[in-house]
Amino acid sequence: MTAAGTPVAVVTGASSGIGAATARQLAAAGYHVVLTARRKDRVEALAAELTAAGHQATAYALDITDRPAVDAFAAALADRLPSVDVLVNNAGGALGADPVATGDPADWRQMFEVNVIGTLHTTQALLPALTASGDGTVVIVSSTAGHATYEGGAGYVAAKHGAHVLAETLRLEIVGTPVRVVEIAPGMVKTDEFATARFRGDAEKAANVYAGVAEPLTAEDIADTITWAVTRPSHVNIDLLVVRPRAQASNTKVHREL
Ligand code: 8X3
């Protein structure tokens, strides 16, 4: 149950990585966190852990590419919680690192579905509640891939540019309403799953992404940034934060100690 007055934060992709870390930090910051991801067992376990630690957390299995499911989720929230104050659109990911000449269109389509259409679904479904809260925040976790390209990245880069444009356009369109639109663009973040999923379980290729990089960012670093952005005073809109490890000067300029 949500105590009266406790703000509610929905986090997508909360089963691991940046999403799970963000759920933990927002819970610690006093939010009732609603954890969503496809993997029900993962979000339920994290919600149970947070609840046992004295926080407020609810788990909801959700595939954000499934619009009827997203609408049912929004309706369930409206029934069970007094408000929705924050939406963290974190779910997303990369698939493959092939050149344009040989990239699989199915990978491109899937990346667009999750990173752009999925974010569109949750944002559309929850925007009325975020507006009704009188002080809502939409966070879009894009990527440095949403701002510049690199060889082998075009499918992911195109999708993340889409997420960036969604954020920029939404901010223009809803100015004057009580909803902020925050984009966080992480660079190299070492998480359990991002690179492994990109390379379809190939652990060696995944490890090469971070080879020789002394300190890639962690999921906690980005969760910290998101939590900072959403806990600024209501009139402060952090439009865009690009966050990289010190060893990464651009998408293609990384210092490796090999
Ligand atoms: C992740 C950053 O460099 O793998 O969003 O595209 S990168």
mmCIF file of C-alpha atoms and ligand atoms in Angstrom:
data_model
loop_
_atom_site.group_PDB
_atom_site.id
_atom_site.type_symbol
_atom_site.label_atom_id
_atom_site.label_comp_id
_atom_site.label_asym_id
_atom_site.label_seq_id
_atom_site.Cartn_x
_atom_site.Cartn_y
_atom_site.Cartn_z
ATOM 1 C CA MET A 1 0.000 0.000 0.000
ATOM 2 C CA THR A 2 1.105 3.517 -0.684
ATOM 3 C CA ALA A 3 1.072 5.893 2.239
ATOM 4 C CA ALA A 4 -0.845 9.059 1.414
ATOM 5 C CA GLY A 5 1.494 11.622 -0.055
ATOM 6 C CA THR A 6 4.210 9.177 -1.045
ATOM 7 C CA PRO A 7 5.216 9.976 -4.637
ATOM 8 C CA VAL A 8 5.096 7.112 -7.103
ATOM 9 C CA ALA A 9 7.867 6.354 -9.612
ATOM 10 C CA VAL A 10 7.422 3.819 -12.409
ATOM 11 C CA VAL A 11 10.643 2.302 -13.736
ATOM 12 C CA THR A 12 10.683 0.203 -16.904
ATOM 13 C CA GLY A 13 13.360 -2.403 -17.456
ATOM 14 C CA ALA A 14 13.708 -2.677 -13.687
ATOM 15 C CA SER A 15 14.800 -6.329 -13.693
ATOM 16 C CA SER A 16 18.527 -5.578 -13.934
ATOM 17 C CA GLY A 17 21.207 -2.987 -14.652
ATOM 18 C CA ILE A 18 20.350 0.700 -14.682
ATOM 19 C CA GLY A 19 16.633 0.049 -14.118
ATOM 20 C CA ALA A 20 17.132 -2.069 -10.997
ATOM 21 C CA ALA A 21 19.702 0.360 -9.605
ATOM 22 C CA THR A 22 17.361 3.278 -10.285
ATOM 23 C CA ALA A 23 14.472 1.515 -8.540
ATOM 24 C CA ARG A 24 16.701 0.974 -5.508
ATOM 25 C CA GLN A 25 17.856 4.594 -5.377
ATOM 26 C CA LEU A 26 14.406 6.092 -5.947
ATOM 27 C CA ALA A 27 13.009 3.828 -3.201
ATOM 28 C CA ALA A 28 15.748 5.063 -0.877
ATOM 29 C CA ALA A 29 14.845 8.630 -1.862
ATOM 30 C CA GLY A 30 11.287 8.032 -0.603
ATOM 31 C CA TYR A 31 9.384 7.007 -3.715
ATOM 32 C CA HIS A 32 6.952 4.148 -3.955
ATOM 33 C CA VAL A 33 8.599 2.400 -6.874
ATOM 34 C CA VAL A 34 6.656 0.410 -9.436
ATOM 35 C CA LEU A 35 9.071 -2.018 -11.052
ATOM 36 C CA THR A 36 8.212 -3.270 -14.502
ATOM 37 C CA ALA A 37 9.997 -5.665 -16.840
ATOM 38 C CA ARG A 38 9.177 -8.726 -18.851
ATOM 39 C CA ARG A 39 10.812 -10.997 -16.272
ATOM 40 C CA LYS A 40 8.203 -11.245 -13.533
ATOM 41 C CA ASP A 41 10.389 -13.265 -11.148
ATOM 42 C CA ARG A 42 13.142 -10.623 -11.234
ATOM 43 C CA VAL A 43 10.923 -7.612 -10.523
ATOM 44 C CA GLU A 44 9.019 -9.511 -7.862
ATOM 45 C CA ALA A 45 12.271 -10.469 -6.123
ATOM 46 C CA LEU A 46 13.536 -6.885 -6.180
ATOM 47 C CA ALA A 47 10.188 -5.516 -4.973
ATOM 48 C CA ALA A 48 10.237 -8.047 -2.109
ATOM 49 C CA GLU A 49 13.800 -7.051 -1.224
ATOM 50 C CA LEU A 50 12.907 -3.357 -1.173
ATOM 51 C CA THR A 51 9.756 -3.969 0.841
ATOM 52 C CA ALA A 52 11.698 -6.050 3.378
ATOM 53 C CA ALA A 53 14.097 -3.117 3.722
ATOM 54 C CA GLY A 54 11.182 -0.876 4.678
ATOM 55 C CA HIS A 55 10.604 0.751 1.285
ATOM 56 C CA GLN A 56 7.459 0.799 -0.801
ATOM 57 C CA ALA A 57 7.662 -1.245 -3.983
ATOM 58 C CA THR A 58 5.290 -3.001 -6.355
ATOM 59 C CA ALA A 59 6.198 -5.366 -9.194
ATOM 60 C CA TYR A 60 4.336 -5.602 -12.491
ATOM 61 C CA ALA A 61 5.315 -7.882 -15.382
ATOM 62 C CA LEU A 62 5.181 -5.807 -18.559
ATOM 63 C CA ASP A 63 6.411 -5.913 -22.134
ATOM 64 C CA ILE A 64 6.420 -2.267 -23.196
ATOM 65 C CA THR A 65 6.161 -3.195 -26.872
ATOM 66 C CA ASP A 66 2.691 -4.651 -26.180
ATOM 67 C CA ARG A 67 0.353 -1.643 -26.261
ATOM 68 C CA PRO A 68 -2.754 -3.340 -24.837
ATOM 69 C CA ALA A 69 -0.598 -4.600 -21.961
ATOM 70 C CA VAL A 70 0.766 -1.089 -21.360
ATOM 71 C CA ASP A 71 -2.762 0.347 -21.336
ATOM 72 C CA ALA A 72 -3.885 -2.354 -18.884
ATOM 73 C CA PHE A 73 -0.891 -1.490 -16.697
ATOM 74 C CA ALA A 74 -1.823 2.212 -16.707
ATOM 75 C CA ALA A 75 -5.416 1.323 -15.786
ATOM 76 C CA ALA A 76 -4.208 -0.945 -12.959
ATOM 77 C CA LEU A 77 -2.056 1.867 -11.581
ATOM 78 C CA ALA A 78 -4.999 4.276 -11.709
ATOM 79 C CA ASP A 79 -7.048 1.767 -9.672
ATOM 80 C CA ARG A 80 -4.402 1.003 -7.085
ATOM 81 C CA LEU A 81 -2.272 4.098 -6.562
ATOM 82 C CA PRO A 82 -3.250 7.687 -5.830
ATOM 83 C CA SER A 83 -0.904 9.209 -8.423
ATOM 84 C CA VAL A 84 1.959 8.650 -10.817
ATOM 85 C CA ASP A 85 4.673 11.252 -10.328
ATOM 86 C CA VAL A 86 7.703 9.913 -12.202
ATOM 87 C CA LEU A 87 8.112 7.654 -15.210
ATOM 88 C CA VAL A 88 11.631 6.394 -15.910
ATOM 89 C CA ASN A 89 11.740 5.025 -19.458
ATOM 90 C CA ASN A 90 14.774 2.837 -19.044
ATOM 91 C CA ALA A 91 13.869 -0.349 -20.927
ATOM 92 C CA GLY A 92 15.839 -0.661 -24.132
ATOM 93 C CA GLY A 93 18.923 -2.210 -25.577
ATOM 94 C CA ALA A 94 21.148 -3.008 -28.510
ATOM 95 C CA LEU A 95 21.076 -5.993 -30.814
ATOM 96 C CA GLY A 96 24.075 -6.678 -32.991
ATOM 97 C CA ALA A 97 26.995 -4.487 -34.054
ATOM 98 C CA ASP A 98 26.949 -5.113 -37.783
ATOM 99 C CA PRO A 99 27.802 -2.633 -40.518
ATOM 100 C CA VAL A 100 24.950 -1.020 -42.426
ATOM 101 C CA ALA A 101 25.835 -3.180 -45.431
ATOM 102 C CA THR A 102 25.066 -6.427 -43.636
ATOM 103 C CA GLY A 103 22.946 -5.530 -40.595
ATOM 104 C CA ASP A 104 19.790 -7.577 -40.096
ATOM 105 C CA PRO A 105 16.654 -5.471 -40.654
ATOM 106 C CA ALA A 106 14.908 -7.608 -38.025
ATOM 107 C CA ASP A 107 17.448 -6.392 -35.433
ATOM 108 C CA TRP A 108 16.882 -2.792 -36.470
ATOM 109 C CA ARG A 109 13.115 -3.256 -36.222
ATOM 110 C CA GLN A 110 13.345 -4.829 -32.787
ATOM 111 C CA MET A 111 15.610 -2.059 -31.491
ATOM 112 C CA PHE A 112 13.199 0.577 -32.784
ATOM 113 C CA GLU A 113 10.290 -1.306 -31.198
ATOM 114 C CA VAL A 114 11.831 -1.384 -27.734
ATOM 115 C CA ASN A 115 13.811 1.868 -27.582
ATOM 116 C CA VAL A 116 11.313 4.109 -29.369
ATOM 117 C CA ILE A 117 7.854 2.553 -29.677
ATOM 118 C CA GLY A 118 8.014 1.024 -26.207
ATOM 119 C CA THR A 119 8.965 4.392 -24.742
ATOM 120 C CA LEU A 120 6.167 5.990 -26.748
ATOM 121 C CA HIS A 121 3.666 3.463 -25.359
ATOM 122 C CA THR A 122 4.505 4.014 -21.700
ATOM 123 C CA THR A 123 4.798 7.764 -22.090
ATOM 124 C CA GLN A 124 1.431 8.070 -23.857
ATOM 125 C CA ALA A 125 -0.287 5.748 -21.400
ATOM 126 C CA LEU A 126 0.998 7.500 -18.270
ATOM 127 C CA LEU A 127 1.101 11.134 -19.414
ATOM 128 C CA PRO A 128 -2.482 11.841 -18.239
ATOM 129 C CA ALA A 129 -1.651 10.569 -14.741
ATOM 130 C CA LEU A 130 1.679 12.406 -14.678
ATOM 131 C CA THR A 131 -0.127 15.606 -15.655
ATOM 132 C CA ALA A 132 -2.891 15.028 -13.100
ATOM 133 C CA SER A 133 -0.254 14.656 -10.372
ATOM 134 C CA GLY A 134 0.433 18.367 -10.760
ATOM 135 C CA ASP A 135 4.193 17.749 -10.745
ATOM 136 C CA GLY A 136 5.189 14.935 -13.065
ATOM 137 C CA THR A 137 8.527 13.936 -14.527
ATOM 138 C CA VAL A 138 9.217 11.810 -17.594
ATOM 139 C CA VAL A 139 12.768 10.493 -17.776
ATOM 140 C CA ILE A 140 14.052 9.024 -21.005
ATOM 141 C CA VAL A 141 17.248 7.028 -20.691
ATOM 142 C CA SER A 142 18.690 7.429 -24.157
ATOM 143 C CA SER A 143 22.412 6.980 -24.794
ATOM 144 C CA THR A 144 25.413 8.768 -26.179
ATOM 145 C CA ALA A 145 24.374 6.692 -29.207
ATOM 146 C CA GLY A 146 21.413 9.065 -29.396
ATOM 147 C CA HIS A 147 23.769 11.935 -30.148
ATOM 148 C CA ALA A 148 26.539 10.631 -32.417
ATOM 149 C CA THR A 149 27.173 7.560 -34.483
ATOM 150 C CA TYR A 150 29.919 4.949 -34.637
ATOM 151 C CA GLU A 151 30.835 2.144 -37.018
ATOM 152 C CA GLY A 152 28.782 -0.962 -36.419
ATOM 153 C CA GLY A 153 26.275 0.958 -34.347
ATOM 154 C CA ALA A 154 23.817 2.291 -36.906
ATOM 155 C CA GLY A 155 20.744 0.272 -35.894
ATOM 156 C CA TYR A 156 21.124 1.122 -32.219
ATOM 157 C CA VAL A 157 22.250 4.676 -32.977
ATOM 158 C CA ALA A 158 19.200 5.237 -35.175
ATOM 159 C CA ALA A 159 16.874 3.923 -32.465
ATOM 160 C CA LYS A 160 18.480 6.015 -29.730
ATOM 161 C CA HIS A 161 18.318 9.102 -31.951
ATOM 162 C CA GLY A 162 14.594 8.307 -32.100
ATOM 163 C CA ALA A 163 14.387 8.234 -28.310
ATOM 164 C CA HIS A 164 16.250 11.564 -28.144
ATOM 165 C CA VAL A 165 13.866 13.145 -30.650
ATOM 166 C CA LEU A 166 10.889 11.821 -28.708
ATOM 167 C CA ALA A 167 12.218 13.544 -25.573
ATOM 168 C CA GLU A 168 12.999 16.833 -27.333
ATOM 169 C CA THR A 169 9.662 16.983 -29.113
ATOM 170 C CA LEU A 170 7.594 16.033 -26.080
ATOM 171 C CA ARG A 171 9.276 18.799 -24.080
ATOM 172 C CA LEU A 172 8.264 21.335 -26.724
ATOM 173 C CA GLU A 173 4.719 20.027 -26.972
ATOM 174 C CA ILE A 174 3.837 19.896 -23.274
ATOM 175 C CA VAL A 175 5.533 23.067 -22.090
ATOM 176 C CA GLY A 176 3.090 24.875 -19.839
ATOM 177 C CA THR A 177 1.837 21.647 -18.289
ATOM 178 C CA PRO A 178 3.225 20.483 -14.935
ATOM 179 C CA VAL A 179 5.421 17.758 -16.444
ATOM 180 C CA ARG A 180 9.183 17.857 -16.940
ATOM 181 C CA VAL A 181 10.962 15.881 -19.636
ATOM 182 C CA VAL A 182 14.474 14.764 -18.697
ATOM 183 C CA GLU A 183 16.858 12.910 -20.981
ATOM 184 C CA ILE A 184 19.823 11.055 -19.525
ATOM 185 C CA ALA A 185 22.335 9.918 -22.155
ATOM 186 C CA PRO A 186 24.808 7.400 -20.723
ATOM 187 C CA GLY A 187 28.040 6.479 -22.449
ATOM 188 C CA MET A 188 29.969 3.326 -21.550
ATOM 189 C CA VAL A 189 28.202 1.655 -18.647
ATOM 190 C CA LYS A 190 29.258 -1.818 -17.587
ATOM 191 C CA THR A 191 26.195 -3.793 -16.595
ATOM 192 C CA ASP A 192 25.493 -7.506 -16.379
ATOM 193 C CA GLU A 193 23.439 -7.661 -19.532
ATOM 194 C CA PHE A 194 23.794 -4.774 -22.030
ATOM 195 C CA ALA A 195 26.779 -6.033 -24.032
ATOM 196 C CA THR A 196 25.943 -9.708 -23.529
ATOM 197 C CA ALA A 197 22.475 -9.167 -24.962
ATOM 198 C CA ARG A 198 23.914 -7.126 -27.825
ATOM 199 C CA PHE A 199 26.220 -9.982 -28.780
ATOM 200 C CA ARG A 200 23.592 -12.653 -28.113
ATOM 201 C CA GLY A 201 25.391 -14.260 -25.222
ATOM 202 C CA ASP A 202 28.913 -14.149 -26.697
ATOM 203 C CA ALA A 203 30.822 -13.424 -23.476
ATOM 204 C CA GLU A 204 34.137 -12.727 -25.217
ATOM 205 C CA LYS A 205 32.698 -10.100 -27.547
ATOM 206 C CA ALA A 206 30.825 -8.579 -24.624
ATOM 207 C CA ALA A 207 33.996 -8.413 -22.511
ATOM 208 C CA ASN A 208 35.893 -6.744 -25.371
ATOM 209 C CA VAL A 209 33.603 -3.732 -25.146
ATOM 210 C CA TYR A 210 35.147 -2.884 -21.772
ATOM 211 C CA ALA A 211 38.647 -4.304 -22.360
ATOM 212 C CA GLY A 212 41.322 -2.210 -20.683
ATOM 213 C CA VAL A 213 38.901 0.508 -19.579
ATOM 214 C CA ALA A 214 39.886 1.209 -15.995
ATOM 215 C CA GLU A 215 36.516 2.320 -14.731
ATOM 216 C CA PRO A 216 33.511 2.157 -16.992
ATOM 217 C CA LEU A 217 30.391 3.721 -15.475
ATOM 218 C CA THR A 218 28.241 1.480 -13.305
ATOM 219 C CA ALA A 219 24.465 1.139 -13.227
ATOM 220 C CA GLU A 220 24.624 2.923 -9.864
ATOM 221 C CA ASP A 221 26.334 5.939 -11.441
ATOM 222 C CA ILE A 222 23.438 6.401 -13.860
ATOM 223 C CA ALA A 223 20.817 5.656 -11.200
ATOM 224 C CA ASP A 224 22.447 8.395 -9.125
ATOM 225 C CA THR A 225 22.185 10.824 -12.044
ATOM 226 C CA ILE A 226 18.533 9.956 -12.669
ATOM 227 C CA THR A 227 17.674 10.285 -8.984
ATOM 228 C CA TRP A 228 19.443 13.631 -8.807
ATOM 229 C CA ALA A 229 17.583 14.926 -11.872
ATOM 230 C CA VAL A 230 14.126 13.909 -10.658
ATOM 231 C CA THR A 231 14.677 15.244 -7.138
ATOM 232 C CA ARG A 232 15.542 18.794 -8.296
ATOM 233 C CA PRO A 233 12.929 21.413 -7.392
ATOM 234 C CA SER A 234 9.874 21.222 -9.665
ATOM 235 C CA HIS A 235 10.754 24.304 -11.678
ATOM 236 C CA VAL A 236 14.190 22.902 -12.612
ATOM 237 C CA ASN A 237 14.124 20.800 -15.788
ATOM 238 C CA ILE A 238 17.351 18.945 -16.501
ATOM 239 C CA ASP A 239 16.818 18.747 -20.269
ATOM 240 C CA LEU A 240 19.752 16.534 -21.123
ATOM 241 C CA LEU A 241 22.706 15.059 -19.318
ATOM 242 C CA VAL A 242 25.456 13.248 -21.214
ATOM 243 C CA VAL A 243 27.331 11.026 -18.771
ATOM 244 C CA ARG A 244 30.507 9.174 -19.687
ATOM 245 C CA PRO A 245 33.347 7.554 -17.782
ATOM 246 C CA ARG A 246 36.490 9.690 -17.565
ATOM 247 C CA ALA A 247 38.234 7.216 -19.882
ATOM 248 C CA GLN A 248 35.735 7.871 -22.698
ATOM 249 C CA ALA A 249 36.071 11.153 -24.595
ATOM 250 C CA SER A 250 33.624 10.252 -27.368
ATOM 251 C CA ASN A 251 31.788 7.185 -28.652
ATOM 252 C CA THR A 252 34.924 6.216 -30.538
ATOM 253 C CA LYS A 253 37.691 7.679 -28.369
ATOM 254 C CA VAL A 254 38.197 5.404 -25.369
ATOM 255 C CA HIS A 255 41.379 5.121 -23.306
ATOM 256 C CA ARG A 256 42.273 1.456 -22.848
ATOM 257 C CA GLU A 257 45.176 0.209 -20.746
ATOM 258 C CA LEU A 258 46.030 -2.981 -22.578
HETATM 259 C C1 8X3 B 1 25.342 2.407 -24.743
HETATM 260 C C2 8X3 B 1 26.457 3.203 -25.328
HETATM 261 O O1 8X3 B 1 28.522 3.071 -26.780
HETATM 262 O O2 8X3 B 1 27.308 1.017 -26.506
HETATM 263 O O3 8X3 B 1 24.107 3.030 -24.823
HETATM 264 O O4 8X3 B 1 26.423 2.754 -27.879
HETATM 265 S S1 8X3 B 1 27.187 2.459 -26.688
#
